[in-house]
Short mmCIF file of C-alpha atoms in Angstrom, two decimals:
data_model
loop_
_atom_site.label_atom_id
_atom_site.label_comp_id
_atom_site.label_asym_id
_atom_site.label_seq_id
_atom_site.Cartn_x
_atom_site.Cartn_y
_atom_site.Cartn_z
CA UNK A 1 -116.18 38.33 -216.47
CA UNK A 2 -115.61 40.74 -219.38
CA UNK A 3 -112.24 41.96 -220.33
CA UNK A 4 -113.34 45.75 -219.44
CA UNK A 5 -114.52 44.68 -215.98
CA UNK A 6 -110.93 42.76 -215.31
CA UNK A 7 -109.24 46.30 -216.84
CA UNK A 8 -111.31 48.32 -213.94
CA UNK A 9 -110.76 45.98 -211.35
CA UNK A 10 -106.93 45.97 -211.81
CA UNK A 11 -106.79 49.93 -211.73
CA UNK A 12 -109.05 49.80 -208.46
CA UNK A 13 -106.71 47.36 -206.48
CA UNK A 14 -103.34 49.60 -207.39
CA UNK A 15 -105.52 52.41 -206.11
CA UNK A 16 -106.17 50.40 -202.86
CA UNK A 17 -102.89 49.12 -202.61
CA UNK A 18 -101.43 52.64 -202.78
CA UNK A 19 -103.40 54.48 -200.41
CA UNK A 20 -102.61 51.49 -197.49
CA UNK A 21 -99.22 52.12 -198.45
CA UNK A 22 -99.32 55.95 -197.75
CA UNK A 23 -101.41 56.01 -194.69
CA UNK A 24 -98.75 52.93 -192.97
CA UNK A 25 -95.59 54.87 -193.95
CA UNK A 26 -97.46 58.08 -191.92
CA UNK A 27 -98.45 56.14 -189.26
CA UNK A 28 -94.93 54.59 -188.38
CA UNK A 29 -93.27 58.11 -189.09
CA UNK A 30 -95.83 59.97 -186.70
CA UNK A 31 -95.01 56.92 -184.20
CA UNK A 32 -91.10 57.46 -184.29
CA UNK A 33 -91.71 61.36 -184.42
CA UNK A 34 -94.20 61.55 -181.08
CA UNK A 35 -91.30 59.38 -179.17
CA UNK A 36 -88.46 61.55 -180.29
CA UNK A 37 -90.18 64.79 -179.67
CA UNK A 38 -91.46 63.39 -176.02
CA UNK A 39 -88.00 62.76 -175.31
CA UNK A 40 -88.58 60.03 -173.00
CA UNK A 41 -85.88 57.05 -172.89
CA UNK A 42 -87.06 53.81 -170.87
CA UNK A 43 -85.76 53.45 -167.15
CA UNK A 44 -82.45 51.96 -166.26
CA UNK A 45 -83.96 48.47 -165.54
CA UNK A 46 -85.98 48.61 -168.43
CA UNK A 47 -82.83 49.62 -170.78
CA UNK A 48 -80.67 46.51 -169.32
CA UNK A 49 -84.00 44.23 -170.67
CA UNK A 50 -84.19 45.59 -174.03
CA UNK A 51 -82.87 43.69 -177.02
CA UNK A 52 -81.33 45.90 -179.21
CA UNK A 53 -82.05 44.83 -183.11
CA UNK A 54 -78.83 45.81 -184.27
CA UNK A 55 -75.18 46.66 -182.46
CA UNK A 56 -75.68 50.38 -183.61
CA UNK A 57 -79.05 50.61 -182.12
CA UNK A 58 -77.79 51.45 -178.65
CA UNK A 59 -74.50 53.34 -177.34
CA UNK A 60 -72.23 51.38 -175.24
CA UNK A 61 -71.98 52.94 -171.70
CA UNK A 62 -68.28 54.25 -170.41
CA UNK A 63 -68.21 51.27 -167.53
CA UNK A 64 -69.98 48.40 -169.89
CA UNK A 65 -67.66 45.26 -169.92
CA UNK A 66 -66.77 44.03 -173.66
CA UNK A 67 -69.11 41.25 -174.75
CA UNK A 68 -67.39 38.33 -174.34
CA UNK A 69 -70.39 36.25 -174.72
CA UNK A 70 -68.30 34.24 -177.96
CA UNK A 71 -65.39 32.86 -175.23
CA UNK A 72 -62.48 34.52 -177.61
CA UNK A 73 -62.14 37.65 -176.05
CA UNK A 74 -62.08 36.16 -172.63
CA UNK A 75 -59.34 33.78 -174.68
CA UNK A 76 -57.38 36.77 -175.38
CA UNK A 77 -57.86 38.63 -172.49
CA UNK A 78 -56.14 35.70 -170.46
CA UNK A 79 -53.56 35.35 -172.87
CA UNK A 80 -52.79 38.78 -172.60
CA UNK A 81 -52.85 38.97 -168.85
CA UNK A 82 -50.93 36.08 -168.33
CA UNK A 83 -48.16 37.02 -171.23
CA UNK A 84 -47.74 40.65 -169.02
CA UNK A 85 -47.97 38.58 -165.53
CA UNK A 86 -45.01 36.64 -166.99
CA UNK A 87 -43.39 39.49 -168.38
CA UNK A 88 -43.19 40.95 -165.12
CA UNK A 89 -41.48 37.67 -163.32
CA UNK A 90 -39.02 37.53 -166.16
CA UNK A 91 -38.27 41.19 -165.40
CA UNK A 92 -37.51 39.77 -161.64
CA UNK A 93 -36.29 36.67 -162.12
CA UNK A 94 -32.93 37.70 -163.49
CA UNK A 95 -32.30 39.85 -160.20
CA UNK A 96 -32.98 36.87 -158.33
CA UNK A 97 -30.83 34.75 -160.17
CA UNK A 98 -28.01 37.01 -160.15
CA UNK A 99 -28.54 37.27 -156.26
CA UNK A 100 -28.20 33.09 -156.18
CA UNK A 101 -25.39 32.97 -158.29
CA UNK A 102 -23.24 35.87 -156.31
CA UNK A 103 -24.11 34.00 -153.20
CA UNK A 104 -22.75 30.67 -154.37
CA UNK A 105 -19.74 32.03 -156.02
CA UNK A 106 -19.41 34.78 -152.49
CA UNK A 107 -15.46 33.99 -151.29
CA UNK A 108 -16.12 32.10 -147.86
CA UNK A 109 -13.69 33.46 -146.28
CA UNK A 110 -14.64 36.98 -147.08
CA UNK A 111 -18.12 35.84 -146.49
CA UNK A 112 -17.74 35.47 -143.52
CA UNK A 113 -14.88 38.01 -142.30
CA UNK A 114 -17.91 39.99 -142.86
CA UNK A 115 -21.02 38.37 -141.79
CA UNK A 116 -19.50 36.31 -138.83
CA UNK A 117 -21.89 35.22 -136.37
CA UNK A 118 -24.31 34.24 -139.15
CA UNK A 119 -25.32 30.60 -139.92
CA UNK A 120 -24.93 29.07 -143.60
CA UNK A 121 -25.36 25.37 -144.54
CA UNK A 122 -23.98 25.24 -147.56
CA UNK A 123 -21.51 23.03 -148.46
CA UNK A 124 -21.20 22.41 -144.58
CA UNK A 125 -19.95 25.44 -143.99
CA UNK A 126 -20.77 26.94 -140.79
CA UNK A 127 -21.24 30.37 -138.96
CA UNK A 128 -18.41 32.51 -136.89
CA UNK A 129 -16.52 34.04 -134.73
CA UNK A 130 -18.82 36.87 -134.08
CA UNK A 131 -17.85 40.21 -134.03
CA UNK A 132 -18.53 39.92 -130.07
CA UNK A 133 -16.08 37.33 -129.84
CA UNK A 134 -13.06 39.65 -130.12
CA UNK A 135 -11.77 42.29 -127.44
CA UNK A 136 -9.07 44.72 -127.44
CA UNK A 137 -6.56 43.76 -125.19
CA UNK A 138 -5.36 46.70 -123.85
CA UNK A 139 -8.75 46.92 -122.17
CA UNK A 140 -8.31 43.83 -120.33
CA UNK A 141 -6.73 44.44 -116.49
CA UNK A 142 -3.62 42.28 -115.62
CA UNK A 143 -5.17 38.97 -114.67
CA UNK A 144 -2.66 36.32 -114.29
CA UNK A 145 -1.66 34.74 -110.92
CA UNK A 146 0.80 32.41 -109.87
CA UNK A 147 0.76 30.27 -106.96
CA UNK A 148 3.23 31.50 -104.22
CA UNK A 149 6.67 29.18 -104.40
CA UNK A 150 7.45 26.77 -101.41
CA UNK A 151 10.67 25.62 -100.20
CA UNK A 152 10.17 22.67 -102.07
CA UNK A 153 9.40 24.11 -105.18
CA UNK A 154 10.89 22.85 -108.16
CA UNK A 155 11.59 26.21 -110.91
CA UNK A 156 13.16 25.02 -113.39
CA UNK A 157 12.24 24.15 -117.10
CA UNK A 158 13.21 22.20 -119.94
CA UNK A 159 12.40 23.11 -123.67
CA UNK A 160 11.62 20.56 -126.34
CA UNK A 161 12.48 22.44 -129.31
CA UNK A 162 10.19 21.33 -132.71
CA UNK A 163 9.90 23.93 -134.96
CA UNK A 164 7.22 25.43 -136.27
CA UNK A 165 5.77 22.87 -138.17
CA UNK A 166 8.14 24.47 -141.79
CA UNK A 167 6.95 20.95 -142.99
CA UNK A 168 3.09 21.35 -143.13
CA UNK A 169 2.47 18.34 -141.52
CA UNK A 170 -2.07 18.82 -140.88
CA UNK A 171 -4.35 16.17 -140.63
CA UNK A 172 -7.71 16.89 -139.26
CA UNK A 173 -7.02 13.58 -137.19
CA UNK A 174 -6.78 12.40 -133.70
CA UNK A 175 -5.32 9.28 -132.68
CA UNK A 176 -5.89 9.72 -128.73
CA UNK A 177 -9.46 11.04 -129.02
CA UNK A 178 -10.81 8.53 -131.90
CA UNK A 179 -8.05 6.31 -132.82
CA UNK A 180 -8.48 4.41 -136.42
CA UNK A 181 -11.36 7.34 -137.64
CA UNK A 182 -9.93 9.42 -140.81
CA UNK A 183 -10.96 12.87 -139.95
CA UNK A 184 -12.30 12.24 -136.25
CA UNK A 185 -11.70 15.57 -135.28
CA UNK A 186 -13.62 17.43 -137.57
CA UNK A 187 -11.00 20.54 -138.15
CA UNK A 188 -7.51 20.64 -138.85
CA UNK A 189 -4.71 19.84 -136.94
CA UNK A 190 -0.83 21.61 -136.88
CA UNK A 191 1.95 18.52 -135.84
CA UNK A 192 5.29 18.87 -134.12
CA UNK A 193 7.59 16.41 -133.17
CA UNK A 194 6.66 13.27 -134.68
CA UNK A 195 6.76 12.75 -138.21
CA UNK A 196 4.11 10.43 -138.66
CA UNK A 197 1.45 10.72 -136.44
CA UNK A 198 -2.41 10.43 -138.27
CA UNK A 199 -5.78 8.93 -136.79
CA UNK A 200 -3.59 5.07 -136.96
CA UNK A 201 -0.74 6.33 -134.80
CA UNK A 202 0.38 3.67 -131.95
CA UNK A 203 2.53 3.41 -129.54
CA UNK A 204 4.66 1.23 -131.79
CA UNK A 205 4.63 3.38 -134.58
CA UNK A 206 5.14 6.70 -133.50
CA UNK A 207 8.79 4.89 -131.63
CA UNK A 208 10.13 4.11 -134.98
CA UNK A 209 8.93 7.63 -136.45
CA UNK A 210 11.37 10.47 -137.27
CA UNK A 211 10.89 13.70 -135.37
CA UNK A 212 11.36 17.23 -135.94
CA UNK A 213 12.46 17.51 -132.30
CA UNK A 214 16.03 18.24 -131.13
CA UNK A 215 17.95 15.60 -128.74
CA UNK A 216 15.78 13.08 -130.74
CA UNK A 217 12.39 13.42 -128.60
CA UNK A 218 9.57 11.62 -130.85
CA UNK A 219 6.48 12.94 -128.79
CA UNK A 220 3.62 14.59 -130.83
CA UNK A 221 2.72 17.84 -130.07
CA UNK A 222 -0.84 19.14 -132.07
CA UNK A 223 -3.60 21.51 -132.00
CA UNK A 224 -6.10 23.10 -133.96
CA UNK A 225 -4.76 25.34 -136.51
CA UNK A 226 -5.25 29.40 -136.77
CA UNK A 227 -6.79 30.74 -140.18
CA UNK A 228 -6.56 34.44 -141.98
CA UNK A 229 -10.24 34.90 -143.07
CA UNK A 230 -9.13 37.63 -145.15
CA UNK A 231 -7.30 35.01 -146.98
CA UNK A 232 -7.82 32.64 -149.79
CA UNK A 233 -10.43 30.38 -149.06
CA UNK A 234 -8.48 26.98 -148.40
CA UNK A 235 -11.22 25.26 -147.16
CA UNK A 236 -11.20 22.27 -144.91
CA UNK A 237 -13.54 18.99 -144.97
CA UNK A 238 -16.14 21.08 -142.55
CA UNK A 239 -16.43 24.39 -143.12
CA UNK A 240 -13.49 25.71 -141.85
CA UNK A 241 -12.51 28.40 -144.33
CA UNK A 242 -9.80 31.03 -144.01
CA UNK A 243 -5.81 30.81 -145.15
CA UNK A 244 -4.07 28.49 -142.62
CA UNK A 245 -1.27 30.54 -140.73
CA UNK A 246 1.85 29.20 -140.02
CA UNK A 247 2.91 30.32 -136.22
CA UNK A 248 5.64 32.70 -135.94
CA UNK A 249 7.05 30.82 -132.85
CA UNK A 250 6.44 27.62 -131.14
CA UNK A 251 7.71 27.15 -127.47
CA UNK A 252 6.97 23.72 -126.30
CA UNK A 253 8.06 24.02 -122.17
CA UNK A 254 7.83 21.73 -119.88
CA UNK A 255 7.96 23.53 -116.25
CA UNK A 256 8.32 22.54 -112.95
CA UNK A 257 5.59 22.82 -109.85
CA UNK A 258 5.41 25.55 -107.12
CA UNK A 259 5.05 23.00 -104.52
CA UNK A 260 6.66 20.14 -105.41
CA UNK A 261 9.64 17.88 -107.28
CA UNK A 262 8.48 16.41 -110.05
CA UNK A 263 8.82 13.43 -111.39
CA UNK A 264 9.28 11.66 -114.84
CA UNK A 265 5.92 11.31 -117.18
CA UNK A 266 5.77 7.59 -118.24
CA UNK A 267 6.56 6.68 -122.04
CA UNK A 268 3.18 7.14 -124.10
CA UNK A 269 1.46 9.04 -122.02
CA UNK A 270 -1.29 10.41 -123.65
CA UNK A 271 -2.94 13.94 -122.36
CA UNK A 272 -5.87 16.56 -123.39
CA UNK A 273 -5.99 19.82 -122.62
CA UNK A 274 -9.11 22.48 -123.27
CA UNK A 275 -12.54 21.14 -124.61
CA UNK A 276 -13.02 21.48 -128.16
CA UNK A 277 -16.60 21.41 -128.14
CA UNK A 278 -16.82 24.34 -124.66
CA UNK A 279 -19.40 26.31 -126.50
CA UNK A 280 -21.82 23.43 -126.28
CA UNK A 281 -20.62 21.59 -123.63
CA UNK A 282 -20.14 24.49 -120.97
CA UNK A 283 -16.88 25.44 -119.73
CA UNK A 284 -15.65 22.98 -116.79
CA UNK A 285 -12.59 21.73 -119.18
CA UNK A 286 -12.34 24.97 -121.20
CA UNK A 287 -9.07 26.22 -120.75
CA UNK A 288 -8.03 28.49 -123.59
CA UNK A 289 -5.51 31.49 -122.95
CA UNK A 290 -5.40 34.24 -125.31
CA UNK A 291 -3.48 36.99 -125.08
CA UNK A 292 -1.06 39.76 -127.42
CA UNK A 293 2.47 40.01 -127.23
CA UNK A 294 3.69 42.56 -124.96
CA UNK A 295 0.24 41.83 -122.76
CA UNK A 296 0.72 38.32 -121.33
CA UNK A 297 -0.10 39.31 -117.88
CA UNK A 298 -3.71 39.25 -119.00
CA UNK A 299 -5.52 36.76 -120.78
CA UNK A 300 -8.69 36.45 -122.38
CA UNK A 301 -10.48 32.98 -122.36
CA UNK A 302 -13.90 33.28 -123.97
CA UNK A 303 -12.49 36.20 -126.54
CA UNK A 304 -9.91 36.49 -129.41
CA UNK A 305 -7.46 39.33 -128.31
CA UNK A 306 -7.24 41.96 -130.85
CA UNK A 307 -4.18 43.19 -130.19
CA UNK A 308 -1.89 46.43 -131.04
CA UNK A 309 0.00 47.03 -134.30
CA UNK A 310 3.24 45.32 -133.49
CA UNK A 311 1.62 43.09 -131.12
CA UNK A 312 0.86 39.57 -131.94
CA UNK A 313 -1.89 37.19 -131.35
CA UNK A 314 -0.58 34.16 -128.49
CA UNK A 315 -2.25 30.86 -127.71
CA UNK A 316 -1.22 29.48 -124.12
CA UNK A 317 -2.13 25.85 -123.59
CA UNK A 318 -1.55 24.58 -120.02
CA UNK A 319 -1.46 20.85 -119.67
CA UNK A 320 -2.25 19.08 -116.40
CA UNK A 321 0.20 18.29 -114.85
CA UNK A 322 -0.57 16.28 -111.79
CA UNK A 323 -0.70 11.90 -112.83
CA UNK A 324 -2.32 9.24 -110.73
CA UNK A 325 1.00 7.13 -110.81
CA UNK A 326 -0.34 4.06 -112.95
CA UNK A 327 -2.01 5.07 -116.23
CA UNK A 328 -1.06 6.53 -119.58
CA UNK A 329 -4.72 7.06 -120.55
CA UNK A 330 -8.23 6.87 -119.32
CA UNK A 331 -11.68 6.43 -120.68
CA UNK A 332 -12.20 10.38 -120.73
CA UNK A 333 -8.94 10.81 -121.37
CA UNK A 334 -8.54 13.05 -118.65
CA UNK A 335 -9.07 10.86 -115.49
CA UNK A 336 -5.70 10.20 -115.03
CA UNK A 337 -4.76 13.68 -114.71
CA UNK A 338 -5.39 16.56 -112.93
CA UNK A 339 -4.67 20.06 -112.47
CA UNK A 340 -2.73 21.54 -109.50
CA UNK A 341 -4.86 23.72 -107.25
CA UNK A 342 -5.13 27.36 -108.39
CA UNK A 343 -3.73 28.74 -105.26
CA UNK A 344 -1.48 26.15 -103.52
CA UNK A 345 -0.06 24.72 -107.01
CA UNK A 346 -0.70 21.25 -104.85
CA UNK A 347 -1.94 18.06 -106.47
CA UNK A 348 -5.04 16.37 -105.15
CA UNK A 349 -4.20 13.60 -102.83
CA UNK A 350 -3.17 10.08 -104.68
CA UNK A 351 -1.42 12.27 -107.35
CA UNK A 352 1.95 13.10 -108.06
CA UNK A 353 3.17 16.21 -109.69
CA UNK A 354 5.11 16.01 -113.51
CA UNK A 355 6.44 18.08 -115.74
CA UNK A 356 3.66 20.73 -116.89
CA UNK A 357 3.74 21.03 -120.59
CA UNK A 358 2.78 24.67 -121.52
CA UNK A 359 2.27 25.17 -125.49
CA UNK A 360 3.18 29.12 -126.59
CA UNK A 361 1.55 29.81 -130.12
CA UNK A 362 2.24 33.21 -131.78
CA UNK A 363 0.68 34.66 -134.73
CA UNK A 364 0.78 37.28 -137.20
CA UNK A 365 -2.93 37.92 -137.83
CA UNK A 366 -4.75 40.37 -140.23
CA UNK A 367 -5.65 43.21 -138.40
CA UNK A 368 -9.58 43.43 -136.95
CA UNK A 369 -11.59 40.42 -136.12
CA UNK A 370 -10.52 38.51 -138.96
CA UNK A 371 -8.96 35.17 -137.44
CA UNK A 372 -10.54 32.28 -136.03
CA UNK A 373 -9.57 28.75 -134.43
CA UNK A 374 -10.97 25.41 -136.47
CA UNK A 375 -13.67 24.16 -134.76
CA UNK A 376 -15.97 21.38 -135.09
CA UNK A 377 -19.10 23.02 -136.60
CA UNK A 378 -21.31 23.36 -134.34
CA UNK A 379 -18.60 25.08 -131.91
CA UNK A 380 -19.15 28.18 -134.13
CA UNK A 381 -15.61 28.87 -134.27
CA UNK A 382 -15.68 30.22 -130.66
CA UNK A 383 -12.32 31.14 -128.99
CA UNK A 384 -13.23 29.05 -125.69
CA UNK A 385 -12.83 25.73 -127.58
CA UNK A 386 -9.35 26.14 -128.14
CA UNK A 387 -7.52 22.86 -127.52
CA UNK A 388 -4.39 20.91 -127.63
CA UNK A 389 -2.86 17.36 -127.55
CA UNK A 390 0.42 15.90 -126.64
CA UNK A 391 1.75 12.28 -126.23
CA UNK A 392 5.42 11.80 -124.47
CA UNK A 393 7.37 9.40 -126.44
CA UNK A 394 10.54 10.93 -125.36
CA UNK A 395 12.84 8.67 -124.53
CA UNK A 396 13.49 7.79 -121.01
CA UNK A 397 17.00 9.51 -120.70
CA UNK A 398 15.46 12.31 -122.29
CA UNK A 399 12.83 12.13 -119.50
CA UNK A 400 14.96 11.85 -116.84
CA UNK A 401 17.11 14.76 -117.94
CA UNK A 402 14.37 16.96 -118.33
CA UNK A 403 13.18 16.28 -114.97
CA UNK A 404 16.99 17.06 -113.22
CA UNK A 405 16.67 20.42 -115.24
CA UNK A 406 13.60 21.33 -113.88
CA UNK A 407 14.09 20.42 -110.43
CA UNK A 408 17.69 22.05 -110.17
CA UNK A 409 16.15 25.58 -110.91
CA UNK A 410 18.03 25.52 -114.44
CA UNK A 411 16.45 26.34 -117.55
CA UNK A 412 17.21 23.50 -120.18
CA UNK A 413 16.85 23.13 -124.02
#
């Protein structure tokens, strides 16, 4: 082809090339132009199945979730969520930990001078009295009886004088109920009398103790021991909390019967009185006596007395007093003795009357329900299982003496 043919040619194609050029540009702008000036946007179904071809082609609605299609932003969503969801328990936690640690480091015996009646197992200790278990005494009528005297009555009485147990002498022992078992009683115990009685005590051994006893009498005398829960918290091997109180008085008497001589109590005679587990049990042997200085012609015996300024707080513990002649001890330990009947003062037929040991306890308690009785634990603390113990190892002139004293009318001791 000549060169002036090949010049033509190439001016005719940039021509061509040109004008397809112009006319696409138009068409494309007359395209986007007709669909903006129509105004028409594609329907909601249609918009959700449009691609867009770049991130800036479409707006992002207010409600649209963030793309998260990448697994990072759902990474640092989670983070984020779980970083405030702990935040938040941190924010708690430290309320509930201070609530733990003022419980376990809460005074017992404050604890429960004000929440009595409420359980707790920690560190075995256990719930009460309840505020229900205390009554004014001055609200109580005059309740106590006593049997009408008959000619053969024998009135007088003979005092074994002990102390107040000055020496501190507590075991939370008992040698008649489980002999040989350290702590068998489950609460603590106050001693009189004999000098070395524990869960081992025998017959042989408590004869060659010392005493605490005037005229030399060696019996033991114990009960449970009374306990300020306002006080420090001297806390016993089950839960009994409170400050121990010593009593203000002790009378240990042994008295005569309204319908008959007495006779001597055998050497080692061993005797209950009271049931120290009555809340559980029920109240056949329950016989606890409470009562206020100044008020002893009325007892309580399911109720802690709360008793007048000046008043005191007095345990009365009746022992039977009525023996079947031939044993110092039974299985129960109560078989072999009996109570007198309430209104004759007689004893039941086979039975002869002895001296009737009557414990008088008096207290200086804090003022409100704020004392309590050890207890086994699940007893509750409960005023009805008050309880006491006594074995005679006085000797038998001693005995005998007792029993002229109380038979002649004359107050002894």
């Amino acid at each position: 082809m000549p060169a002036s043919h090949r010049r033509r040619l190439g001016a005719t194609h940039l021509i061509v090339i040109a004008l397809i050029a112009l006319f696409g540009s138009a068409g494309t702008f007359l395209a986007v132009t007709d669909n903006a000036s129509a105004g028409t946007t594609p329907p909601a179904n249609d918009r959700a199945s449009l691609s867009p071809t770049s991130p800036s082609v479409t707006s992002p609605t207010d409600n649209a979730p963030p793309d998260r299609s990448d697994g990072q932003a759902d990474g640092r969503d989670q983070g984020r969520d779980q970083g405030q969801a702990q935040g938040r328990d941190q924010d708690r936690e430290p309320g509930r930990g201070q609530d733990q640690s003022q419980e376990q480091n809460r005074d017992p015996g404050q604890d429960q001078s004000r929440r009595k009646g409420q359980g707790s197992d920690q560190s075995h200790q256990h719930a009460g009295p309840a505020d229900s278990d205390f009554a004014d005494i001055r609200g109580v009528r005059p309740n106590v009886r006593t049997p009408r005297d008959q000619r053969s009555a024998s009135t007088g009485s003979f005092t074994s004088r002990c102390g107040r147990n000055e020496e501190g002498h507590r075991n939370p022992d008992n040698f008649i109920v489980t002999p040989g078992v350290r702590n068998g009683a489950h609460h603590l115990h106050d001693y009189v009398g004999n000098r070395s009685t524990d869960a081992f005590s025998t017959d042989a051994s408590l004869s060659a103790a010392g005493t605490t006893c005037d005229r030399g009498d060696k019996s033991t005398y114990f009960w449970p021991v009374l306990r300020d829960l306002t006080g420090g918290a001297d806390t016993g091997q089950d839960g009994n909390v409170g400050r121990v109180l010593t009593p203000t008085s002790v009378s240990l008497a042994f008295r005569g019967s309204p319908a008959a001589k007495v006779t001597a109590m055998p050497k080692a005679l061993r005797t209950i009185t009271g049931d120290a587990k009555a809340f559980t049990n029920g109240t056949a042997n329950a016989r606890a006596q409470w009562t206020c200085t100044g008020f002893t012609d009325r007892v309580l015996t399911d109720k802690y007395p709360l008793c007048p300024r000046g008043s005191q707080v007095v345990r009365r513990l009746d022992f039977p007093s009525c023996w079947d002649g031939k044993n110092t001890d039974s299985a129960d330990h109560r078989a072999h003795l009996a109570f007198p009947g309430k209104a004759t003062g007689r004893c039941q037929n086979g039975f002869r009357a002895v001296p009737q040991l009557r414990m008088t306890l008096t207290y200086k308690v804090p003022q409100g329900p704020n004392f309590a009785v050890d207890s086994f634990p699940e007893q509750l603390r409960k005023p009805v299982t008050d309880h006491a113990d006594f074995a005679n190892f006085m000797s038998g002139a001693l005995m005998d003496s007792a029993v002229r004293c109380i038979n002649s009318g004359r107050r002894c001791g």
